[in-house]
Every structure is written in structure tokens, then in C-alpha cells.
Amino acid sequence: MARPLRVLVLSPDFPPAFGGIQVAMHRIASHLPSSRVEVVTFDWPGAETFDESETLDVRRVRMHKSRKRSVAMLNLAAINAARESRPDVVLSGHIVTSPAASLLSRIRSIPFVQYVYADEVRSRPRLAAFAVRHADAVVAISRHSRNMAHLAAGRAEKVQIIPVGVDLPLDSGEQRAERPTILTVARLRDRHKGHDVIIRAMPLILERVPDAQWVVLGDGRLRGELEQLAASHGLNGHARFLGQVSDAERDAWLDRAHLFAMPSRLPDEGVGGEGFGIVYLEAGAHGLPVVAGNVAGAMDAVVDGETGFLVDPTDHVAVADAVADILGDPAKAEELGRAGAARAREFAWPVIGERLEQLLLEVAHRNGNGNGNGNGR
């Protein structure tokens, strides 16, 4: 019987740090069904407690005040880990770990697969081009992500689309709230997430659904500014900023809400934005219809007219109309929610993990790594 495929996952983003990429990297490492996985990542606050509850082999790297130095130390730790564990393939979860992955490819003939999202390509185009050009294969999480990779490096043949997955929820027993509830889940750090547009849309929504409330989960540097903006639009009693909450509380709100809205737009530069928008699928998994922007990765996550509506994310009137139309038509909302739940099942992490593992096996065997019958068993 062949040994498992040995996979070294490199990523600065990993729990207990918050964020979509952090969750995705954890789920990826946990859902490669026939592989032996080692993770090299940063030593975030709370990491020791988190790792004690996990079966994953995680090597943590202490962070420094200098982000540049921290990343350099992460890359060095990755090289040391590879020297000890002799992986068959390296999975670089962010372009900042591509230097270590590329070096291992050159000096130890260990192939590497590079993940590409979107916004990091916009902010660091030269490093993104390096990562895409030197990788043996590139995983783009959406068509938008693939286009960003092409824009960076112009290499189409090695880029494959494998979306991020979703955790299918258990029945929490929660009932929908009595008040029509619009939910947004996102860190209050990036203006392009569209909180400001929802604030401008809310007075129009309230004209048609007077008792509606908007619940915002997430925290960040923009919170105070957004709370003031909501107050200036007369949303006292209709907008609730609850900050960062536990996964259990987030899931409870997904079960209580009637609609998920996050009209994420492109950043001011016109590129980047949502690589995929897993939160839209998470909402769908809980039976929620979705209102999203008709740009970037949301166009792969949301099926317009089937699981929700894609609208101009810069047009608060369009956002208001879509939200009010759904809240005002419970039968339509239920239809959209059922379709969203069915679509989420197609993106369940075990399904996505098997697709990714097959790519890793192909890359490893193409380069003479791995052994046995080609399935890592």
C-alpha cells in the first residue's frame, strides 16, 4: 500500500486569526483526505489553545513588529520544515510564501502549488507575478481570481479554478427573528465591502419595510465611522453593530436573519476586491437569500435570480430595491434560500478537498514525487 502524500502548507493566514483566507487555509489543511499535512504559519494570540484542540501538525513562527521581517522568518521556517519532513509537494497559501516555495522547488525539486485570491494581486503585483510564474500549478478561487492571475503573469495554462468550500451547518433550532433582519458579516476594515452603501440604502428599505433591522457582525478600524454614518441617516434602532462574535453566535444570526447583504465593490483602483466571497455561500447554507455586488468573485458565489440578486454595488437605490423586494416577498425569499442551500452542498469542504488533493497528486507525480497507486493511499 502506498504511503500518504506529504503536503507542506505555507500560509501567514491561519486560525485563530480571523478572516476568510484564515478559515479557508484551515479547512484545506483539514480536508485533504488521503494526505499527511504539515502547516507552517504565524503564532497568533491564542494559537496554543487552538492547536491543542486540533489533530493537525502545525509549526508556528513568532511575529515581529516588522511585517517584512515576520514574513522573512516565516519563509525561513518553511525551508527548515521542508528539510525535516521532506514533503512531496508544497501548497503556498499566499503569495508572500512563494519565495520559500520557489526556493524549495529549485534546490530540493519539491513542486509547489500557489493559491491566488484577488486583492493581494492588486496590492503586490510583482510578487504575484513571481508566484504565478514559478509555481507548478496555480489555484484560482474564482473566474475573477483567475483573471487577476493572468493579469499578473500572463500564464493561462497552469491556472485552475478550485473554489473555496463551505461548512454545512447543523440544525441549531434557531427560528427566524420576528423583525425582518438583514445580516452582514465582514471585518470593518475595507471600504469596498459596501457597509456604507447599505447605510444609504436603509432609509429607502425602511420606507417599504418599516420594522426592518440591519445586524452587522465584524469589527475593525472603520466601525466608529460607520456607526456615525448610520446615526446620521436616522438608523438608531434599525442598525446594530455587534462587533466580532464567536462562530456559534455568527451561525445563530445566520439562522435568525431573513436576508444576507454585502454589496462588495471593486476597490478604488478598479481591480482586486472579493476573490470569491465564501460568506455568500455560508449564508446560502443557512437558507438565506443573498444580495451582492455584480463584480469580482461574488459572480461565482451567487447565481443571480436563483440564490439571490447581483446588483450594482455602488448604487444604493439598486441595493435597497433588491433587499426590499426579498423582504416583501416571503415566498420568493424561501425559494432563493432553498436554492442557496442546495448550491452550498455542491461546495462542501469534503468535495473541495478531494478536488484539491487530486491536483496536488498530479503535480507531485508529474515531478517524480509521491509514490504508489496515485491516490496517496
Short mmCIF file of N, CA, C and O in Angstrom, two decimals, residues 162-231:
data_model
loop_
_atom_site.label_atom_id
_atom_site.label_comp_id
_atom_site.label_asym_id
_atom_site.label_seq_id
_atom_site.Cartn_x
_atom_site.Cartn_y
_atom_site.Cartn_z
N ILE A 162 -10.42 26.28 -8.51
CA ILE A 162 -10.98 25.41 -7.47
C ILE A 162 -11.52 26.36 -6.40
O ILE A 162 -10.73 26.99 -5.70
N PRO A 163 -12.80 26.50 -6.28
CA PRO A 163 -13.35 27.47 -5.31
C PRO A 163 -13.07 27.04 -3.88
O PRO A 163 -12.74 25.87 -3.61
N VAL A 164 -13.17 27.99 -2.98
CA VAL A 164 -13.12 27.63 -1.57
C VAL A 164 -14.43 26.94 -1.20
O VAL A 164 -15.44 27.06 -1.89
N GLY A 165 -14.40 26.22 -0.09
CA GLY A 165 -15.56 25.45 0.31
C GLY A 165 -16.38 26.12 1.40
O GLY A 165 -16.10 27.24 1.82
N VAL A 166 -17.37 25.39 1.85
CA VAL A 166 -18.26 25.91 2.89
C VAL A 166 -18.53 24.81 3.90
O VAL A 166 -18.60 23.62 3.56
N ASP A 167 -18.63 25.21 5.16
CA ASP A 167 -19.03 24.28 6.22
C ASP A 167 -20.55 24.18 6.24
O ASP A 167 -21.23 25.20 6.41
N LEU A 168 -21.08 23.01 6.08
CA LEU A 168 -22.53 22.85 6.12
C LEU A 168 -22.99 22.86 7.57
O LEU A 168 -22.45 22.14 8.41
N PRO A 169 -23.98 23.69 7.89
CA PRO A 169 -24.37 23.86 9.29
C PRO A 169 -25.23 22.72 9.82
O PRO A 169 -25.94 22.05 9.05
N LEU A 170 -25.16 22.53 11.11
CA LEU A 170 -26.09 21.65 11.79
C LEU A 170 -27.35 22.44 12.11
O LEU A 170 -27.35 23.67 12.13
N ASP A 171 -28.43 21.73 12.37
CA ASP A 171 -29.68 22.39 12.73
C ASP A 171 -29.54 22.97 14.14
O ASP A 171 -29.40 22.24 15.11
N SER A 172 -29.55 24.28 14.23
CA SER A 172 -29.34 24.94 15.53
C SER A 172 -30.63 25.07 16.33
O SER A 172 -30.59 25.37 17.53
N GLY A 173 -31.76 24.87 15.68
CA GLY A 173 -33.03 25.06 16.36
C GLY A 173 -33.47 26.51 16.43
O GLY A 173 -34.56 26.82 16.93
N GLU A 174 -32.63 27.44 15.93
CA GLU A 174 -32.98 28.86 15.92
C GLU A 174 -34.11 29.11 14.92
O GLU A 174 -34.16 28.52 13.85
N GLN A 175 -34.98 30.03 15.28
CA GLN A 175 -36.05 30.45 14.40
C GLN A 175 -35.72 31.81 13.80
O GLN A 175 -34.92 32.58 14.35
N ARG A 176 -36.31 32.12 12.66
CA ARG A 176 -36.12 33.44 12.08
C ARG A 176 -36.64 34.50 13.05
O ARG A 176 -37.63 34.29 13.76
N ALA A 177 -35.95 35.62 13.10
CA ALA A 177 -36.34 36.70 14.01
C ALA A 177 -37.72 37.23 13.66
O ALA A 177 -38.18 37.13 12.51
N GLU A 178 -38.41 37.80 14.65
CA GLU A 178 -39.72 38.39 14.38
C GLU A 178 -39.59 39.61 13.48
O GLU A 178 -40.42 39.82 12.59
N ARG A 179 -38.56 40.42 13.71
CA ARG A 179 -38.33 41.58 12.84
C ARG A 179 -37.63 41.14 11.56
O ARG A 179 -36.73 40.29 11.60
N PRO A 180 -37.99 41.69 10.41
CA PRO A 180 -37.23 41.41 9.18
C PRO A 180 -35.78 41.82 9.38
O PRO A 180 -35.49 42.98 9.68
N THR A 181 -34.87 40.88 9.24
CA THR A 181 -33.48 41.11 9.62
C THR A 181 -32.55 40.92 8.43
O THR A 181 -32.54 39.87 7.79
N ILE A 182 -31.77 41.97 8.18
CA ILE A 182 -30.73 41.95 7.15
C ILE A 182 -29.41 41.75 7.87
O ILE A 182 -29.11 42.44 8.84
N LEU A 183 -28.60 40.82 7.41
CA LEU A 183 -27.35 40.49 8.09
C LEU A 183 -26.16 40.76 7.17
O LEU A 183 -26.20 40.44 5.97
N THR A 184 -25.11 41.35 7.74
CA THR A 184 -23.83 41.49 7.04
C THR A 184 -22.73 40.97 7.96
O THR A 184 -22.69 41.33 9.14
N VAL A 185 -21.87 40.12 7.41
CA VAL A 185 -20.74 39.58 8.17
C VAL A 185 -19.47 39.91 7.40
O VAL A 185 -19.24 39.39 6.31
N ALA A 186 -18.65 40.80 7.96
CA ALA A 186 -17.39 41.18 7.32
C ALA A 186 -16.60 42.05 8.28
O ALA A 186 -17.18 42.81 9.06
N ARG A 187 -15.29 41.95 8.21
CA ARG A 187 -14.46 42.84 9.01
C ARG A 187 -14.66 44.29 8.55
O ARG A 187 -14.79 44.55 7.35
N LEU A 188 -14.71 45.19 9.51
CA LEU A 188 -14.93 46.60 9.20
C LEU A 188 -13.58 47.28 8.96
O LEU A 188 -13.18 48.21 9.65
N ARG A 189 -12.92 46.79 7.95
CA ARG A 189 -11.56 47.22 7.64
C ARG A 189 -11.44 47.74 6.21
O ARG A 189 -10.65 48.63 5.93
N ASP A 190 -12.21 47.18 5.32
CA ASP A 190 -12.10 47.50 3.89
C ASP A 190 -13.36 48.21 3.43
O ASP A 190 -14.47 47.67 3.55
N ARG A 191 -13.20 49.40 2.87
CA ARG A 191 -14.35 50.18 2.42
C ARG A 191 -15.13 49.49 1.31
O ARG A 191 -16.34 49.69 1.17
N HIS A 192 -14.45 48.69 0.53
CA HIS A 192 -15.13 48.10 -0.63
C HIS A 192 -16.15 47.02 -0.23
O HIS A 192 -16.89 46.54 -1.09
N LYS A 193 -16.23 46.65 1.06
CA LYS A 193 -17.21 45.65 1.47
C LYS A 193 -18.65 46.17 1.33
O LYS A 193 -19.59 45.37 1.28
N GLY A 194 -18.83 47.48 1.31
CA GLY A 194 -20.15 48.03 0.99
C GLY A 194 -21.04 48.38 2.15
O GLY A 194 -22.23 48.65 1.96
N HIS A 195 -20.50 48.43 3.38
CA HIS A 195 -21.33 48.83 4.52
C HIS A 195 -21.92 50.23 4.31
O HIS A 195 -23.07 50.49 4.67
N ASP A 196 -21.12 51.13 3.73
CA ASP A 196 -21.59 52.50 3.52
C ASP A 196 -22.77 52.55 2.57
O ASP A 196 -23.69 53.36 2.73
N VAL A 197 -22.78 51.67 1.58
CA VAL A 197 -23.89 51.64 0.62
C VAL A 197 -25.16 51.12 1.29
O VAL A 197 -26.26 51.63 1.04
N ILE A 198 -25.03 50.13 2.15
CA ILE A 198 -26.21 49.63 2.86
C ILE A 198 -26.77 50.73 3.76
O ILE A 198 -28.00 50.89 3.87
N ILE A 199 -25.90 51.50 4.40
CA ILE A 199 -26.38 52.59 5.25
C ILE A 199 -27.22 53.57 4.44
O ILE A 199 -28.30 54.00 4.87
N ARG A 200 -26.74 53.91 3.25
CA ARG A 200 -27.51 54.84 2.40
C ARG A 200 -28.79 54.19 1.89
O ARG A 200 -29.78 54.87 1.62
N ALA A 201 -28.77 52.86 1.77
CA ALA A 201 -29.96 52.15 1.28
C ALA A 201 -31.02 51.98 2.35
O ALA A 201 -32.22 51.88 2.04
N MET A 202 -30.63 51.93 3.61
CA MET A 202 -31.56 51.60 4.68
C MET A 202 -32.78 52.52 4.77
O MET A 202 -33.91 52.03 4.96
N PRO A 203 -32.65 53.85 4.65
CA PRO A 203 -33.86 54.69 4.70
C PRO A 203 -34.88 54.31 3.63
O PRO A 203 -36.09 54.35 3.87
N LEU A 204 -34.40 53.92 2.44
CA LEU A 204 -35.30 53.51 1.37
C LEU A 204 -35.93 52.15 1.69
O LEU A 204 -37.11 51.92 1.41
N ILE A 205 -35.15 51.27 2.29
CA ILE A 205 -35.70 49.97 2.69
C ILE A 205 -36.77 50.15 3.75
O ILE A 205 -37.85 49.51 3.69
N LEU A 206 -36.53 51.06 4.69
CA LEU A 206 -37.48 51.28 5.78
C LEU A 206 -38.78 51.90 5.29
O LEU A 206 -39.82 51.73 5.94
N GLU A 207 -38.75 52.60 4.18
CA GLU A 207 -39.99 53.11 3.62
C GLU A 207 -40.93 51.99 3.22
O GLU A 207 -42.16 52.12 3.29
N ARG A 208 -40.36 50.86 2.79
CA ARG A 208 -41.16 49.72 2.34
C ARG A 208 -41.30 48.64 3.42
O ARG A 208 -42.29 47.90 3.45
N VAL A 209 -40.29 48.54 4.31
CA VAL A 209 -40.31 47.54 5.39
C VAL A 209 -39.98 48.29 6.68
O VAL A 209 -38.84 48.26 7.15
N PRO A 210 -40.95 48.96 7.27
CA PRO A 210 -40.66 49.90 8.37
C PRO A 210 -39.99 49.30 9.59
O PRO A 210 -39.28 50.02 10.32
N ASP A 211 -40.20 48.02 9.87
CA ASP A 211 -39.63 47.43 11.09
C ASP A 211 -38.34 46.65 10.82
O ASP A 211 -37.85 45.91 11.68
N ALA A 212 -37.75 46.82 9.65
CA ALA A 212 -36.53 46.08 9.31
C ALA A 212 -35.37 46.51 10.20
O ALA A 212 -35.29 47.65 10.66
N GLN A 213 -34.46 45.58 10.46
CA GLN A 213 -33.23 45.89 11.18
C GLN A 213 -32.04 45.32 10.41
O GLN A 213 -32.13 44.30 9.75
N TRP A 214 -30.93 46.04 10.53
CA TRP A 214 -29.67 45.60 9.90
C TRP A 214 -28.70 45.24 11.01
O TRP A 214 -28.38 46.07 11.86
N VAL A 215 -28.24 43.99 11.01
CA VAL A 215 -27.31 43.49 12.01
C VAL A 215 -25.95 43.30 11.36
O VAL A 215 -25.83 42.61 10.33
N VAL A 216 -24.93 43.92 11.95
CA VAL A 216 -23.58 43.90 11.39
C VAL A 216 -22.65 43.15 12.33
O VAL A 216 -22.48 43.53 13.49
N LEU A 217 -22.06 42.06 11.84
CA LEU A 217 -21.09 41.30 12.61
C LEU A 217 -19.71 41.55 12.03
O LEU A 217 -19.51 41.48 10.81
N GLY A 218 -18.76 41.84 12.90
CA GLY A 218 -17.40 42.13 12.46
C GLY A 218 -16.91 43.41 13.10
O GLY A 218 -17.70 44.26 13.52
N ASP A 219 -15.59 43.55 13.16
CA ASP A 219 -15.01 44.73 13.79
C ASP A 219 -13.84 45.21 12.95
O ASP A 219 -13.39 44.53 12.04
N GLY A 220 -13.37 46.41 13.27
CA GLY A 220 -12.24 46.95 12.54
C GLY A 220 -12.19 48.46 12.65
O GLY A 220 -13.04 49.09 13.30
N ARG A 221 -11.20 49.05 12.00
CA ARG A 221 -10.92 50.47 12.14
C ARG A 221 -12.04 51.37 11.63
O ARG A 221 -12.13 52.54 12.00
N LEU A 222 -12.93 50.86 10.78
CA LEU A 222 -14.00 51.68 10.22
C LEU A 222 -15.26 51.68 11.07
O LEU A 222 -16.23 52.37 10.73
N ARG A 223 -15.27 50.94 12.16
CA ARG A 223 -16.52 50.78 12.92
C ARG A 223 -17.08 52.11 13.41
O ARG A 223 -18.28 52.39 13.20
N GLY A 224 -16.27 52.92 14.07
CA GLY A 224 -16.76 54.19 14.58
C GLY A 224 -17.31 55.08 13.49
O GLY A 224 -18.38 55.70 13.63
N GLU A 225 -16.60 55.14 12.39
CA GLU A 225 -17.04 55.96 11.25
C GLU A 225 -18.39 55.47 10.71
O GLU A 225 -19.28 56.28 10.41
N LEU A 226 -18.54 54.16 10.60
CA LEU A 226 -19.79 53.60 10.07
C LEU A 226 -20.94 53.79 11.04
O LEU A 226 -22.08 54.06 10.63
N GLU A 227 -20.66 53.66 12.33
CA GLU A 227 -21.72 53.88 13.33
C GLU A 227 -22.20 55.33 13.26
O GLU A 227 -23.41 55.60 13.36
N GLN A 228 -21.28 56.27 13.11
CA GLN A 228 -21.67 57.68 12.99
C GLN A 228 -22.47 57.92 11.72
O GLN A 228 -23.45 58.67 11.73
N LEU A 229 -22.05 57.29 10.64
CA LEU A 229 -22.78 57.44 9.37
C LEU A 229 -24.19 56.88 9.50
O LEU A 229 -25.16 57.49 9.00
N ALA A 230 -24.33 55.73 10.18
CA ALA A 230 -25.66 55.15 10.37
C ALA A 230 -26.54 56.07 11.20
O ALA A 230 -27.73 56.27 10.89
N ALA A 231 -25.97 56.67 12.25
CA ALA A 231 -26.74 57.60 13.08
C ALA A 231 -27.18 58.82 12.28
O ALA A 231 -28.30 59.31 12.43
#
